[in-house]
Amino acid sequence: MSYAKALSVGLTGLTGHLVEVEADVAAGLPLLALSGLPDAALHEARDRVRAAVTNSGESWPNRRITVNLLPASLPKRGSVFDVAIAVSILAGTGVLPLAPLQGVVLLGELGLDGTVRPVRGILPSVAAAVRAGVRRVVVPLACAREAALVPEVTVRATDTLRRLIDFIRGCGPLLDPPALPEAAPATGPDLADVVGQELGRRGLELAAAGGHHLSMIGPPGAGKTMLAGRLPSILPPLSDEEALEVTAVHSLAGVLPSDARMIRRPPFQAPHHSASVAALVGGGSGLARPGALSLAHCGVLFMDEAPEFGSQALEALRQPLEDGVVALSRTGGTIRYPARIMLVLAANPCPCAPAAGDAFCECPPPVRRRYLGRLSGPLLDRVDLQVRLLPVTAAQLLRDGEAPEDSATVATRVARARAAAAERWAALGCRTNAEVPGRDLAGRQWRLPAGATRPLEAALNSGAISARGYHRVLRIAWTITDLDGRDRPGSDDVSEALAMRMGRLV
Ligand SMILES: Nc1ncnc2c1ncn2[C@@H]1O[C@H](COP(=O)(O)OP(=O)(O)OP(=O)(O)O)[C@@H](O)[C@H]1O
Ligand SMILES: [Mg+2]
Ligand SMILES: [Zn+2]
């Protein structure tokens, strides 16, 4: 035998394609040539594969070896093909039978010592293999649980190339994915901890119910960070389709915990303001890593101390926020990662940020204006809800009155409101009020009676809000109505919505 082939999977973004790794072993000067548009990491595969094979106790064929990865048109990234390359070479020299690997996809990186090491993106890779009709995969042991999340496929694992070689020769078994430990009950921070801040709590509930972006401006210690961290606790759990997509993104970023489970709760990402643009939107060499924006897909991206983010970072968020997708241009094409998020911004009103409130501010007015102005153009404009928080008073913190509502109670109202909105907008293809285009809100079918929108028209005519702001207020008014279980917004709803939009105190 001088020719053999093995199967693997290559990823472009979240999309995977079957890759055939073929090896031809011929007489001639000892040489290993790799072809099929490999990137730098793949060239390093040459050295890894050779060392791994010899350190697994097999002899390296001192012949002319050509390895080709097909389809050639597909850019191949990363080290995931190592195992398939090693096996195809050994089979090509005739020291391994091929039959046991018919239709089996091999995924994994090789260490120089012959260990099979975990790779990023196992979940989307296995899912792609299944979609292509494959029913058996062999993966690194450390990724086996993750691979086993994909239905309709038999997952076998190996920790070393040696074990895989023994299996192929029929002299030993592969490993089963480790059993999943009992799931610990999900415990996150709860809204019951937040005292007072009625307006902040209202903003959070409206944001959750309508899918609106939210900004919270207030003095230090008012509870902005506290409130934002509790938004996921009142959002509905992910659908099966969302769960698969979110878990796949986290797999690609290499941030799934090793007891890998499907992510069922909306994710929460809070990048620091010093984070690089790549950390925010994604990037890096080889298989591009999704950034915080994509890790927050179907969940919350929280930008604490938002004005402190660099202008490049703020700018980089603009397009993805609009499209719900991050596009990263790479050699060999553009990679897209999903990024449908709820944005939550928190900020102090000014750089000096007195805890006791704005009355004690010592900043010159231009400094104050500039501070929040950094956010205005690109981001704040897209934020429906703009809430002002006041300092929490000692009286509120010490009061033994009624306990604050907990997250479960609020989540029930949110789920009901979301269901009402999804049903109403189904024909438009929208799931939440935040997604409904302005022209539909103002169109014949959904236009509100003049009596209801009077406060809004006054604000528009006085220049207090823009035409875009007009539609945003309408969206919030619908959310208020949904939370209340009513059919159509009235003028009270529109007035409250206007106040929530303008960051004024009701
Ligand atoms: N409304 C509140 N109810 C209960 N505790 C609160 C509240 N607000 C603040 N705290 C307490 O103060 C701490 C700080 O709150 P948090 O970090 O949310 O404030 P912040 O508004 O984000 O302030 P900063 O502007 O300094 O970031 C919390 O960990 C909590 O102990
Ligand atoms: Mg904070
Ligand atoms: Zn100040």
Tab-separated table of N, CA and C and ligand atoms in Angstrom, residues 193-197 218-227 304-305 348 392 397, ligand 1:
chain	number	residue	atom	x	y	z
A	193	ASP	N	-31.327	40.718	46.011
A	193	ASP	CA	-30.249	41.408	46.740
A	193	ASP	C	-30.271	42.919	46.537
A	194	VAL	N	-31.005	43.375	45.514
A	194	VAL	CA	-30.932	44.800	45.176
A	194	VAL	C	-32.009	45.579	45.919
A	195	VAL	N	-31.559	46.494	46.763
A	195	VAL	CA	-32.482	47.310	47.553
A	195	VAL	C	-32.784	48.597	46.793
A	196	GLY	N	-34.040	49.044	46.863
A	196	GLY	CA	-34.399	50.322	46.235
A	196	GLY	C	-34.151	50.286	44.735
A	197	GLN	N	-33.674	51.397	44.189
A	197	GLN	CA	-33.385	51.510	42.748
A	197	GLN	C	-34.559	51.046	41.896
A	218	GLY	N	-25.122	56.711	36.810
A	218	GLY	CA	-25.356	57.042	38.207
A	218	GLY	C	-24.070	57.049	38.992
A	219	PRO	N	-24.123	57.533	40.232
A	219	PRO	CA	-22.910	57.681	41.050
A	219	PRO	C	-22.341	56.334	41.459
A	220	PRO	N	-21.068	56.317	41.894
A	220	PRO	CA	-20.442	55.068	42.335
A	220	PRO	C	-21.243	54.452	43.479
A	221	GLY	N	-21.331	53.141	43.476
A	221	GLY	CA	-21.990	52.450	44.576
A	221	GLY	C	-23.504	52.470	44.518
A	222	ALA	N	-24.072	52.964	43.405
A	222	ALA	CA	-25.531	53.000	43.311
A	222	ALA	C	-26.095	51.627	42.971
A	223	GLY	N	-25.245	50.736	42.484
A	223	GLY	CA	-25.723	49.390	42.171
A	223	GLY	C	-25.808	49.103	40.680
A	224	LYS	N	-25.091	49.880	39.860
A	224	LYS	CA	-25.133	49.660	38.417
A	224	LYS	C	-24.594	48.284	38.047
A	225	THR	N	-23.410	47.976	38.565
A	225	THR	CA	-22.781	46.697	38.252
A	225	THR	C	-23.631	45.546	38.799
A	226	MET	N	-24.171	45.769	39.984
A	226	MET	CA	-25.037	44.779	40.620
A	226	MET	C	-26.264	44.464	39.747
A	227	LEU	N	-26.918	45.523	39.296
A	227	LEU	CA	-28.132	45.338	38.482
A	227	LEU	C	-27.800	44.621	37.177
A	304	ASP	N	-19.033	47.939	31.524
A	304	ASP	CA	-18.983	48.709	32.753
A	304	ASP	C	-17.998	49.853	32.538
A	305	GLU	N	-18.241	50.996	33.179
A	305	GLU	CA	-17.377	52.176	32.982
A	305	GLU	C	-17.232	52.439	31.486
A	348	ASN	N	-20.453	56.416	35.196
A	348	ASN	CA	-20.634	57.516	36.127
A	348	ASN	C	-20.976	58.737	35.292
A	392	VAL	N	-28.139	55.185	46.621
A	392	VAL	CA	-29.010	54.472	47.551
A	392	VAL	C	-28.856	55.153	48.905
A	397	LEU	N	-31.349	51.130	52.578
A	397	LEU	CA	-30.563	49.927	52.867
A	397	LEU	C	-30.961	49.306	54.201
B	1	LIG	N1	-29.274	49.036	45.483
B	1	LIG	C1	-28.435	48.349	46.260
B	1	LIG	N2	-28.886	47.388	47.082
B	1	LIG	C2	-28.028	46.675	47.848
B	1	LIG	N3	-26.697	46.844	47.861
B	1	LIG	C3	-26.182	47.795	47.066
B	1	LIG	C4	-27.019	48.573	46.221
B	1	LIG	N4	-26.232	49.400	45.528
B	1	LIG	C5	-24.984	49.157	45.920
B	1	LIG	N5	-24.942	48.178	46.830
B	1	LIG	C6	-23.718	47.655	47.477
B	1	LIG	O1	-22.626	48.403	46.998
B	1	LIG	C7	-21.717	47.591	46.278
B	1	LIG	C8	-21.288	48.307	45.020
B	1	LIG	O2	-22.345	48.333	44.096
B	1	LIG	P1	-22.068	48.375	42.540
B	1	LIG	O3	-20.703	47.886	42.272
B	1	LIG	O4	-23.165	47.733	41.838
B	1	LIG	O5	-22.109	49.952	42.303
B	1	LIG	P2	-21.831	50.721	40.955
B	1	LIG	O6	-22.990	51.619	40.729
B	1	LIG	O7	-21.487	49.790	39.894
B	1	LIG	O8	-20.593	51.617	41.372
B	1	LIG	P3	-19.319	52.092	40.514
B	1	LIG	O9	-19.759	53.278	39.723
B	1	LIG	O10	-18.309	52.447	41.548
B	1	LIG	O11	-18.904	50.954	39.659
B	1	LIG	C9	-22.454	46.312	45.991
B	1	LIG	O12	-21.606	45.211	45.961
B	1	LIG	C10	-23.442	46.226	47.141
B	1	LIG	O13	-22.844	45.619	48.234
